[in-house]
mmCIF file of C-alpha atoms in Angstrom:
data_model
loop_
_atom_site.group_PDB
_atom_site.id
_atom_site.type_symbol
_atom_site.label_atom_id
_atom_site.label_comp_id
_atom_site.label_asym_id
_atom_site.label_seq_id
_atom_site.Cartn_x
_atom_site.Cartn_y
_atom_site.Cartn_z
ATOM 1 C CA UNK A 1 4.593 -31.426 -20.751
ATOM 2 C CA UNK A 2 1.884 -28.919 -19.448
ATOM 3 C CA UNK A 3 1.974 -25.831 -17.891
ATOM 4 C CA UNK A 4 0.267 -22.896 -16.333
ATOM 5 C CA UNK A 5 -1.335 -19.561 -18.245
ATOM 6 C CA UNK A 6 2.064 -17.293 -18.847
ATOM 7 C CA UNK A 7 -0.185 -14.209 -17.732
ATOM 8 C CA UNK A 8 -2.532 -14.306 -14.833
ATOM 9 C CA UNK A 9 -5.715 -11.893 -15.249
ATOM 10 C CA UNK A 10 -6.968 -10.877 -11.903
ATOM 11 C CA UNK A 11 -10.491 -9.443 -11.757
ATOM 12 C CA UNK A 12 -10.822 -6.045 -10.918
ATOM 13 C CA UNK A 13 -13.808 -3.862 -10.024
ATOM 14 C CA UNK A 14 -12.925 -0.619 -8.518
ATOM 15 C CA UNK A 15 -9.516 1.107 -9.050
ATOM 16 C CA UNK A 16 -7.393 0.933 -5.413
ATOM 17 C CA UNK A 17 -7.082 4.779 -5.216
ATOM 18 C CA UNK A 18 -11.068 5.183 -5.273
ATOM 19 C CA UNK A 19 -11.025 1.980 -2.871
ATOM 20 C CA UNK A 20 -8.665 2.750 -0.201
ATOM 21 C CA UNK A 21 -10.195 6.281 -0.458
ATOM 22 C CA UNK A 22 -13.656 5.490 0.027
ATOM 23 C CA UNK A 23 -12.903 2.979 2.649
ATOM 24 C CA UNK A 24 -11.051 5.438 5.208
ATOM 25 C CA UNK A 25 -13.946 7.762 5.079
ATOM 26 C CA UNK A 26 -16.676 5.059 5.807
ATOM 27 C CA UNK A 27 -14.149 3.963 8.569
ATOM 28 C CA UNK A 28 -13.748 7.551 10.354
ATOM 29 C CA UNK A 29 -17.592 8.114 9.394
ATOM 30 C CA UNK A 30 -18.451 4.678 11.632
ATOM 31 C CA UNK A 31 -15.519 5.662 14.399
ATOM 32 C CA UNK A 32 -17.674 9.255 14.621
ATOM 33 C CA UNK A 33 -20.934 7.581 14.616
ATOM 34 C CA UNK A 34 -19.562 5.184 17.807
ATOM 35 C CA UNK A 35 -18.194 8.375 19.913
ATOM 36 C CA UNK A 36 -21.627 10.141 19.058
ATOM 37 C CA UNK A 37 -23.902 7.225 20.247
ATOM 38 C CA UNK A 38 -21.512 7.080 23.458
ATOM 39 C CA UNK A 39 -21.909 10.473 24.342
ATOM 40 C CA UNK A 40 -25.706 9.933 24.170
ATOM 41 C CA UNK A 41 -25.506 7.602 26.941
ATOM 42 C CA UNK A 42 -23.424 9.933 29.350
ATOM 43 C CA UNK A 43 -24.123 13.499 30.594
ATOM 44 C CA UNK A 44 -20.454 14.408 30.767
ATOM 45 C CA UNK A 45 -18.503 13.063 28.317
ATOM 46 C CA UNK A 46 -17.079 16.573 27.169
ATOM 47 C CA UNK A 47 -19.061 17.879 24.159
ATOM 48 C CA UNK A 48 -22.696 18.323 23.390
ATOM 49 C CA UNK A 49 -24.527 15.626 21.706
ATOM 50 C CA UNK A 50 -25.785 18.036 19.026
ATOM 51 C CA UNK A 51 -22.738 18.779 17.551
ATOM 52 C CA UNK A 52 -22.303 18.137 14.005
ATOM 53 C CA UNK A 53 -18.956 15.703 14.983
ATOM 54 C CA UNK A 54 -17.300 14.642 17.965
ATOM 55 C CA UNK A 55 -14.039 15.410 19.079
ATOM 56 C CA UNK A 56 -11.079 13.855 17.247
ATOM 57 C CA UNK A 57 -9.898 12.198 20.644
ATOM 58 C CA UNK A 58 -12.748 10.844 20.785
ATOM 59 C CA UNK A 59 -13.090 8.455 18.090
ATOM 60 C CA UNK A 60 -9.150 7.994 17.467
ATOM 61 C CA UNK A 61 -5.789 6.781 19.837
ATOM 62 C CA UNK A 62 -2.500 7.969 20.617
ATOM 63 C CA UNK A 63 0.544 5.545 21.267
ATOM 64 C CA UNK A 64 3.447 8.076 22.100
ATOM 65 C CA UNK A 65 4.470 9.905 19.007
ATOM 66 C CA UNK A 66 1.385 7.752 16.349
ATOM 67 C CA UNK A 67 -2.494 8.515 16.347
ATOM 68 C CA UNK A 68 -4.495 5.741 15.421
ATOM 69 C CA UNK A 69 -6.831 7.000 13.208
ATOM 70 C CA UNK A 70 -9.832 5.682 13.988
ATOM 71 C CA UNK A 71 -9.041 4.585 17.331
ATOM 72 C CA UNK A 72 -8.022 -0.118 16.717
ATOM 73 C CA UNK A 73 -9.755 -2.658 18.482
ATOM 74 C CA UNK A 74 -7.242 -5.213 19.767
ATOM 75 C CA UNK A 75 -10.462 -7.575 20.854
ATOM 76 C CA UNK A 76 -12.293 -7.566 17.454
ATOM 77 C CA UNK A 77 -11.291 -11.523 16.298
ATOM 78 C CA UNK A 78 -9.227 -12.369 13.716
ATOM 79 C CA UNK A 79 -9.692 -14.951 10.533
ATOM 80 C CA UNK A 80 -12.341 -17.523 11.289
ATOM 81 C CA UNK A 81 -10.426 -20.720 10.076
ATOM 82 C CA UNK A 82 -7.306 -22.069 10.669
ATOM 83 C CA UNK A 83 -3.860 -20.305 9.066
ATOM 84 C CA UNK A 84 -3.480 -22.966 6.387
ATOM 85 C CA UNK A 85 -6.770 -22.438 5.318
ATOM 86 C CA UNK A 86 -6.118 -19.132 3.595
ATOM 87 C CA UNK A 87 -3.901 -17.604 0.963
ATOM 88 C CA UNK A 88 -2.890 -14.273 2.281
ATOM 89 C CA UNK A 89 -1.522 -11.756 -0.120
ATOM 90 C CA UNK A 90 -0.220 -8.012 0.990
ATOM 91 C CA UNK A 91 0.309 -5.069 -1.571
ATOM 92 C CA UNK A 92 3.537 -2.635 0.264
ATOM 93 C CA UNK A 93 3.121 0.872 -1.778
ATOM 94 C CA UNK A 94 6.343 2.810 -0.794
ATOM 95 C CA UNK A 95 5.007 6.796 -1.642
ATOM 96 C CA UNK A 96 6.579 9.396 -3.762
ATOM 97 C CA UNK A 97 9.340 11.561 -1.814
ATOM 98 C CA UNK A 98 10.057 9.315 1.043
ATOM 99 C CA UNK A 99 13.812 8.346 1.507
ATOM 100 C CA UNK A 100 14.360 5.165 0.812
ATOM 101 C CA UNK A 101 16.170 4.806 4.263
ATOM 102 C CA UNK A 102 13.081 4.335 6.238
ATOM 103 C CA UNK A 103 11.773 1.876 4.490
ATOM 104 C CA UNK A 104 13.167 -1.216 6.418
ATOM 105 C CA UNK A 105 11.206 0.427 9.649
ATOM 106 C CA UNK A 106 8.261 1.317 7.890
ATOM 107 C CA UNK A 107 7.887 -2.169 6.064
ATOM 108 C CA UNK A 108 8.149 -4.546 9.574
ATOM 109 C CA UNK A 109 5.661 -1.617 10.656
ATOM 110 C CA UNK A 110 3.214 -2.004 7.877
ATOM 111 C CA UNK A 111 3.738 -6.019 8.082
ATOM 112 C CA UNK A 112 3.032 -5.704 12.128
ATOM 113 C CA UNK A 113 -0.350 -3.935 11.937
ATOM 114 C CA UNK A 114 -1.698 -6.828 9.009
ATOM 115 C CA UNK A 115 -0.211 -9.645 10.939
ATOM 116 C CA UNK A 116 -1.985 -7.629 14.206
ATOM 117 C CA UNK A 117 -5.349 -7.368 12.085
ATOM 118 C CA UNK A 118 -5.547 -10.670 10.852
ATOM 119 C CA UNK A 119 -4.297 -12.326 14.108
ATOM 120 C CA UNK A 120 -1.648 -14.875 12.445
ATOM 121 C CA UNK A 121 2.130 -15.374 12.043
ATOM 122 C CA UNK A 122 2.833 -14.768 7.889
ATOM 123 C CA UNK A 123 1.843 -13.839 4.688
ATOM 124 C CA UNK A 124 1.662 -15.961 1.167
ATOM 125 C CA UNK A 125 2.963 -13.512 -0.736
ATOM 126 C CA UNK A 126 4.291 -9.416 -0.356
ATOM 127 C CA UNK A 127 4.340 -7.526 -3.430
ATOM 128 C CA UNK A 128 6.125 -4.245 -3.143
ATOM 129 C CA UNK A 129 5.348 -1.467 -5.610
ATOM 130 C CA UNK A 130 8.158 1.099 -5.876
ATOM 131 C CA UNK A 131 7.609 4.972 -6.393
ATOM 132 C CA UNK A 132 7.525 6.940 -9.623
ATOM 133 C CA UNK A 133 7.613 3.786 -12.065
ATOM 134 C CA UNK A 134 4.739 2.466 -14.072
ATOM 135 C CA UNK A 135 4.724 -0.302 -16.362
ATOM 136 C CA UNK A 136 4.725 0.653 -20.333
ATOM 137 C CA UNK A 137 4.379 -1.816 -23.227
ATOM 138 C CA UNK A 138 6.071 0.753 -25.763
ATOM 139 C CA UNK A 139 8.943 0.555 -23.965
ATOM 140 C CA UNK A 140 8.853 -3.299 -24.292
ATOM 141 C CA UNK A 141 7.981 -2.870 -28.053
ATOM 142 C CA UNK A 142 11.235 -0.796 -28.201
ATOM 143 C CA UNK A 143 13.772 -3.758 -26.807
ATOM 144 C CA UNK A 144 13.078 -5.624 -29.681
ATOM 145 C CA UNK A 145 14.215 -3.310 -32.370
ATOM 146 C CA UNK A 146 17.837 -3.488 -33.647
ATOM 147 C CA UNK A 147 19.344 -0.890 -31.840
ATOM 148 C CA UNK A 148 18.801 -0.790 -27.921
ATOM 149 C CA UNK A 149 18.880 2.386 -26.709
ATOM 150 C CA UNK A 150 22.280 2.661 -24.085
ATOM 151 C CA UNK A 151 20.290 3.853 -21.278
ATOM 152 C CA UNK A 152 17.179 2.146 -20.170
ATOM 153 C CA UNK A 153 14.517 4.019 -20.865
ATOM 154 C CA UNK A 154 12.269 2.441 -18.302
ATOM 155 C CA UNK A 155 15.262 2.753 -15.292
ATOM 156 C CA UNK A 156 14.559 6.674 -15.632
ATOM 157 C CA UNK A 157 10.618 6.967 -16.575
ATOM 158 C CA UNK A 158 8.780 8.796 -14.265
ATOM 159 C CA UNK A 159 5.239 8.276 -15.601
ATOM 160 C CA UNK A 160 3.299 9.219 -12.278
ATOM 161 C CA UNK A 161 3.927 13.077 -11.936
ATOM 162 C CA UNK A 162 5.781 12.843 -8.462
ATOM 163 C CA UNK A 163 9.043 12.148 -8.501
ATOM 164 C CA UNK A 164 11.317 10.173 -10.338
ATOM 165 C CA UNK A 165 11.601 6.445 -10.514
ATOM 166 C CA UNK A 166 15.003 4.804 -8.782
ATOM 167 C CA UNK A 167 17.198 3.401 -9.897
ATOM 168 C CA UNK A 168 17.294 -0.573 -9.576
ATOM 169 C CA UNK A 169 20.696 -0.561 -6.977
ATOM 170 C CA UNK A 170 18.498 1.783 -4.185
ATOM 171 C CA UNK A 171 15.562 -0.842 -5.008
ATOM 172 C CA UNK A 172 17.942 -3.721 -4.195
ATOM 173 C CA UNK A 173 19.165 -2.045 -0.914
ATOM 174 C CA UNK A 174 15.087 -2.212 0.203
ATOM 175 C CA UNK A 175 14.406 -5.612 -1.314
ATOM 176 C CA UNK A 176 17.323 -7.141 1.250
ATOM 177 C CA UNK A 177 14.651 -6.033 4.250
ATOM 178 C CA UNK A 178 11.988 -8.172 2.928
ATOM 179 C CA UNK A 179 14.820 -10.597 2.222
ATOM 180 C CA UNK A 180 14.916 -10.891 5.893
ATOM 181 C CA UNK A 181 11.449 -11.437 6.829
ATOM 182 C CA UNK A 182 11.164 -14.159 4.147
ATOM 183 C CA UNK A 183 14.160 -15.902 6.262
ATOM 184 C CA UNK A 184 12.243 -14.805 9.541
ATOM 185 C CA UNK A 185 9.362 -17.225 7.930
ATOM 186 C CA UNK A 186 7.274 -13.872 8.092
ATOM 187 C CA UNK A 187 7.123 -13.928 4.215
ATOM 188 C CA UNK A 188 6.399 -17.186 2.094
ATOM 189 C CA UNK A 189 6.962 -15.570 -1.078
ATOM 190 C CA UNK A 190 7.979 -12.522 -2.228
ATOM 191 C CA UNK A 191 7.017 -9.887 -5.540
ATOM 192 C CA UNK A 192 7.230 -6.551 -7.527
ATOM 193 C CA UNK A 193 5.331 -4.545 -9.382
ATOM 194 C CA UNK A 194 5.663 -2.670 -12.596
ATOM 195 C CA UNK A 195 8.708 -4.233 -13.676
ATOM 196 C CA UNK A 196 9.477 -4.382 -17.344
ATOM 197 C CA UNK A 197 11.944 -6.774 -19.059
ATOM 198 C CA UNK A 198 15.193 -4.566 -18.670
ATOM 199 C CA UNK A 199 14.384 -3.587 -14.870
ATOM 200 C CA UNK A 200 13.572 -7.639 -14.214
ATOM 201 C CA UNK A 201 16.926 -8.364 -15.515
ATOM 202 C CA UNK A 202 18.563 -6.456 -13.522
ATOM 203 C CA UNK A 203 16.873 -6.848 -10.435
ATOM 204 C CA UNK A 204 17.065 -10.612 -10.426
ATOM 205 C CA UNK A 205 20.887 -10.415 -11.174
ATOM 206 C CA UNK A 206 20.915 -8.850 -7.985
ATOM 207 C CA UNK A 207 18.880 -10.232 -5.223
ATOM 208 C CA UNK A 208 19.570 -13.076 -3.260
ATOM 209 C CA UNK A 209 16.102 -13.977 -2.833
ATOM 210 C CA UNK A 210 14.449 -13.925 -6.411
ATOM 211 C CA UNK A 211 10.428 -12.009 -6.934
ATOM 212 C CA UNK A 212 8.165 -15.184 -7.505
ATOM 213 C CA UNK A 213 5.877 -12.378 -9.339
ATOM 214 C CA UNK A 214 5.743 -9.365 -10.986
ATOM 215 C CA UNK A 215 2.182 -7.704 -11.484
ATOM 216 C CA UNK A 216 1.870 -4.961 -13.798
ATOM 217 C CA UNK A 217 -0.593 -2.621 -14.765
ATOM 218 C CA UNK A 218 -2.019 -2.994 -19.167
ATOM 219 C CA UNK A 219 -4.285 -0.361 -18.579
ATOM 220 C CA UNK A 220 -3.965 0.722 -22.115
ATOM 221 C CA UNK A 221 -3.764 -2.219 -23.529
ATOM 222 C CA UNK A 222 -5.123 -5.432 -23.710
ATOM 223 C CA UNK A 223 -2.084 -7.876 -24.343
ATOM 224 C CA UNK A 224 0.852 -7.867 -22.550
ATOM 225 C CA UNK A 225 4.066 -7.368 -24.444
ATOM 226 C CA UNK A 226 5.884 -10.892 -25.986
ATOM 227 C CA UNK A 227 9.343 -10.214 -24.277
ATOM 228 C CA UNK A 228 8.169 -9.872 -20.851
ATOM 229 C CA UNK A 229 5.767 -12.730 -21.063
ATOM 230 C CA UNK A 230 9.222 -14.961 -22.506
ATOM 231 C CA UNK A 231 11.357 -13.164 -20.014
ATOM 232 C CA UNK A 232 9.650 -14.345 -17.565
ATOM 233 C CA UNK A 233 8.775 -17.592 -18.556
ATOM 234 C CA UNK A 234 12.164 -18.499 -18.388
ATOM 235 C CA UNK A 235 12.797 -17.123 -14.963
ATOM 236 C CA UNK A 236 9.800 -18.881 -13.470
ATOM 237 C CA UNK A 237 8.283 -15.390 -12.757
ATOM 238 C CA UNK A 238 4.791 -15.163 -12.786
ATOM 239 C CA UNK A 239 3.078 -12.682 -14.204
ATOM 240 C CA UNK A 240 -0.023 -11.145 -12.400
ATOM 241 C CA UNK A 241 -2.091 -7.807 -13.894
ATOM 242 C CA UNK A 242 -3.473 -5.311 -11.904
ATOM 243 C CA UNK A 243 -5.539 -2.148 -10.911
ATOM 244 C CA UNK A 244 -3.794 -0.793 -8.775
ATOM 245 C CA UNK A 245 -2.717 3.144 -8.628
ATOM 246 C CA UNK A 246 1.009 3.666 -7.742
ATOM 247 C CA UNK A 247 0.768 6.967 -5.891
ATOM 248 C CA UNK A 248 -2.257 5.432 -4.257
ATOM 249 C CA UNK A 249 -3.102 8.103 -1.921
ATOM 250 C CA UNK A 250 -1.512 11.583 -2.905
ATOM 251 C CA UNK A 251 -0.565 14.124 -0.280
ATOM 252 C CA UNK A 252 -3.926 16.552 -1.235
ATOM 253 C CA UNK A 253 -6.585 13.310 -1.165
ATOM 254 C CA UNK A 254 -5.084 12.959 2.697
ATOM 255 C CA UNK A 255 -5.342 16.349 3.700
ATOM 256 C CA UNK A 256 -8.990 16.318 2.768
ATOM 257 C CA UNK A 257 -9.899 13.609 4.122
ATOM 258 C CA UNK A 258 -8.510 14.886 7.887
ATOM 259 C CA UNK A 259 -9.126 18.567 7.169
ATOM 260 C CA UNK A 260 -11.413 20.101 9.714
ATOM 261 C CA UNK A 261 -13.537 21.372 6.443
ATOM 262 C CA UNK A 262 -16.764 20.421 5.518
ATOM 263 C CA UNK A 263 -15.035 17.341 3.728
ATOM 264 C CA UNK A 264 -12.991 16.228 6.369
ATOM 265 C CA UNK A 265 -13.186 14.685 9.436
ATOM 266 C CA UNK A 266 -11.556 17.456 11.761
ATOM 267 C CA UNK A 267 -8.875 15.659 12.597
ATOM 268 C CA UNK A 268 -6.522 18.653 11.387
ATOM 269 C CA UNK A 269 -7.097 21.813 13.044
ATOM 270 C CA UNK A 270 -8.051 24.876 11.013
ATOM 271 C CA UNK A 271 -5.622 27.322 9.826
ATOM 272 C CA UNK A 272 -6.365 29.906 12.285
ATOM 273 C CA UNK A 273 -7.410 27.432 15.138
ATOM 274 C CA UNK A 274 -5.257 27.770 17.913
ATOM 275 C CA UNK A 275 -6.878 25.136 20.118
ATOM 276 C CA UNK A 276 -5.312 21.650 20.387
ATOM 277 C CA UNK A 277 -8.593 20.004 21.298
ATOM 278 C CA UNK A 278 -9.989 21.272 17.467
ATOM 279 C CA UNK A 279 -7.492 19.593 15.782
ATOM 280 C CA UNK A 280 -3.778 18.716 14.963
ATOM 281 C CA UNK A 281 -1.760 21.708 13.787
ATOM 282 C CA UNK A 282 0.656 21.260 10.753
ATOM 283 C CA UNK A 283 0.212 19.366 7.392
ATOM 284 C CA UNK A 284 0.426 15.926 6.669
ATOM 285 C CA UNK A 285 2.608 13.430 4.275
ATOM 286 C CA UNK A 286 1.402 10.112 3.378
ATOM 287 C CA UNK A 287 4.332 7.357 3.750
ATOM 288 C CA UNK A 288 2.966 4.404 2.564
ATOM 289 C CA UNK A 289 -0.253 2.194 2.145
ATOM 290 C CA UNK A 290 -0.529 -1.398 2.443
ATOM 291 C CA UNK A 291 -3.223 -3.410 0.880
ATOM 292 C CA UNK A 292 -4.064 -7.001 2.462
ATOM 293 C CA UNK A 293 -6.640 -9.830 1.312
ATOM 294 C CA UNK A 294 -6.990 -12.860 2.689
ATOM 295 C CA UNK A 295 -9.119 -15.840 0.708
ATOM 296 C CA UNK A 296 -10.226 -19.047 1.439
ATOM 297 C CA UNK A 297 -8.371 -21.208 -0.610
ATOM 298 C CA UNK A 298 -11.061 -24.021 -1.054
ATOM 299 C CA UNK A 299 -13.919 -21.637 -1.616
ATOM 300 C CA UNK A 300 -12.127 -18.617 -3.486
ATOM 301 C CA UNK A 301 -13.980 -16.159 -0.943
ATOM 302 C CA UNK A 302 -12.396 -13.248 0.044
ATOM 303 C CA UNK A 303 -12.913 -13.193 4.070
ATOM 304 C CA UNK A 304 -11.244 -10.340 4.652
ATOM 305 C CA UNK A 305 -9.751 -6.918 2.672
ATOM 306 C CA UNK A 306 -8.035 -3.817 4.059
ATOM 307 C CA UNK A 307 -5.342 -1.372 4.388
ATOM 308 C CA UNK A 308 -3.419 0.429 6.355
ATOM 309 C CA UNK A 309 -1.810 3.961 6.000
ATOM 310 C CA UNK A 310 1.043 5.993 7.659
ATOM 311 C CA UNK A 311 0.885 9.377 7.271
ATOM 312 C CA UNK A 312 3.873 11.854 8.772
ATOM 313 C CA UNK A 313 2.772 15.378 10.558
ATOM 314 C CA UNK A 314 5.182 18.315 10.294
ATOM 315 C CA UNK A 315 4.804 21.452 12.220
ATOM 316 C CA UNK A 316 5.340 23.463 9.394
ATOM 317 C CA UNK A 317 3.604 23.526 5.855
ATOM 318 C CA UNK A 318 5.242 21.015 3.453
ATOM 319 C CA UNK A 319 6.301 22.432 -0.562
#
């Protein structure tokens, strides 16, 4: 009786951090370029074309309370082909030092704005990556000595710098929202990341609706540790590796990149701007990202990559 490779490699170029970073500046650079070219074609449109940038509400949106930043196109076409043709899969990065209260909202958000993008009804597959945990084969080394250690090592580890990782019950309590939108039919399958044997365990005791996958990150190695690859062989949980970053965009890389600096893109108003038109006033906290590809199945071609980010503004400066 045959079966599949216990550990599926995924190629990887360029880590997601340096990805999603580089791909929000090219967007707001384009979104600029647009409200520059426009004001080129109209004598009073409100600023001078020889300014260095355009106004920020120029190139970017406000719904109520959010700012779309750059401005969305609800026109611009969605996947060429037909739904079944593609095998959608969506990355959910839940951010250091967000209750894990808002995350039912913020995850039907985040799912909304790739369903939006993409123009169809569901996703293949929704991997969520919690904060403050990253995946260790030491620890996995450790579970097969003699003596376990009485509290698991890998429950507490905080090996990202900002804040420490949760415990697997407050994990559970978000893994029941995605639990819905899999029995919404928003959702065909569902995984985690970063999960070592002990914290797998545990989880799957516990949900109703099992992780088809768990992707983790061997950055400093090359082979991935025996007992998870057995683990999950036995649980029919596949086993995907991975680039990925799990503070994917810290609190400093966003500030930068909205600053009104010689970095940014103005969208934040100086310090000692008191003008509303130069800028927002406040500082900024990144939420979460989400990551979405979508490949044609009988070609392997990616036909479209992305994310999305929520950031929060508060009036006052942020510790």
């Amino acid at each position: 009786m045959g079966g599949g490779p216990s550990v599926i490699r995924r190629p990887t170029t360029q880590k997601s951090n340096t990805e999603l970073t580089a791909a929000l500046r090219s967007n707001f650079s384009l979104a600029q370029q647009v409200a520059l070219n426009q004001s080129l074609k109209s004598a009073t449109n409100g600023f001078p074309n020889s300014r260095r940038r355009p106004p920020y509400k120029s190139w970017t949106f406000q719904d109520d309370s959010t700012v779309y930043i750059p401005a969305t196109d609800p026109s611009r076409p969605g996947l060429a082909e037909e739904r079944p043709q593609y095998e959608i899969t969506v990355k959910l990065f839940f951010l250091p030092n967000e209750p894990a209260s808002c995350r039912c909202a913020q995850t039907r958000e985040a799912i909304r704005l790739v369903l939006r993008e993409l123009k169809v009804p569901s996703i293949d597959l929704l991997i969520v990556s919690y904060p403050g945990i990253s995946f260790d084969a030491e620890d996995e080394e450790d579970e097969e000595s003699d003596e376990a250690p009485e509290v698991d090592a890998q429950q507490s580890q905080d090996t990202t710098g900002e804040g420490s990782a949760e415990d697997v019950d407050t994990m559970l309590k978000t893994w029941a929202c995605l639990e819905e939108l899999h029995d919404e039919g928003v959702i065909s399958k569902l995984g985690v990341a970063e999960f070592g044997t002990e914290r797998l365990r545990r989880f799957l005791s516990g949900s109703r609706i099992r992780p088809r996958v768990n992707q983790i990150n061997v950055r400093d190695c090359c082979v991935v540790p025996k007992p998870l690859i057995l683990f999950a062989k036995s649980e029919r949980v596949e086993l995907l590796t991975h680039n990925d970053c799990t503070n994917i965009l810290p609190r400093g890389t966003v500030r930068e990149l909205l600053d009104f600096g010689d970095t940014g893109v103005g969208v934040l108003a100086s310090k000692e701007s008191s003008d509303e038109d130069q800028g927002l006033k406040g500082d900024v906290v990144p939420q979460w990202v989400i990551k979405f590809t979508a490949v044609v199945k009988n070609r392997g071609v990616i036909e479209n990559k992305g994310y999305f980010a929520l950031a929060e503004l508060h009036d006052v400066p942020i510790e």
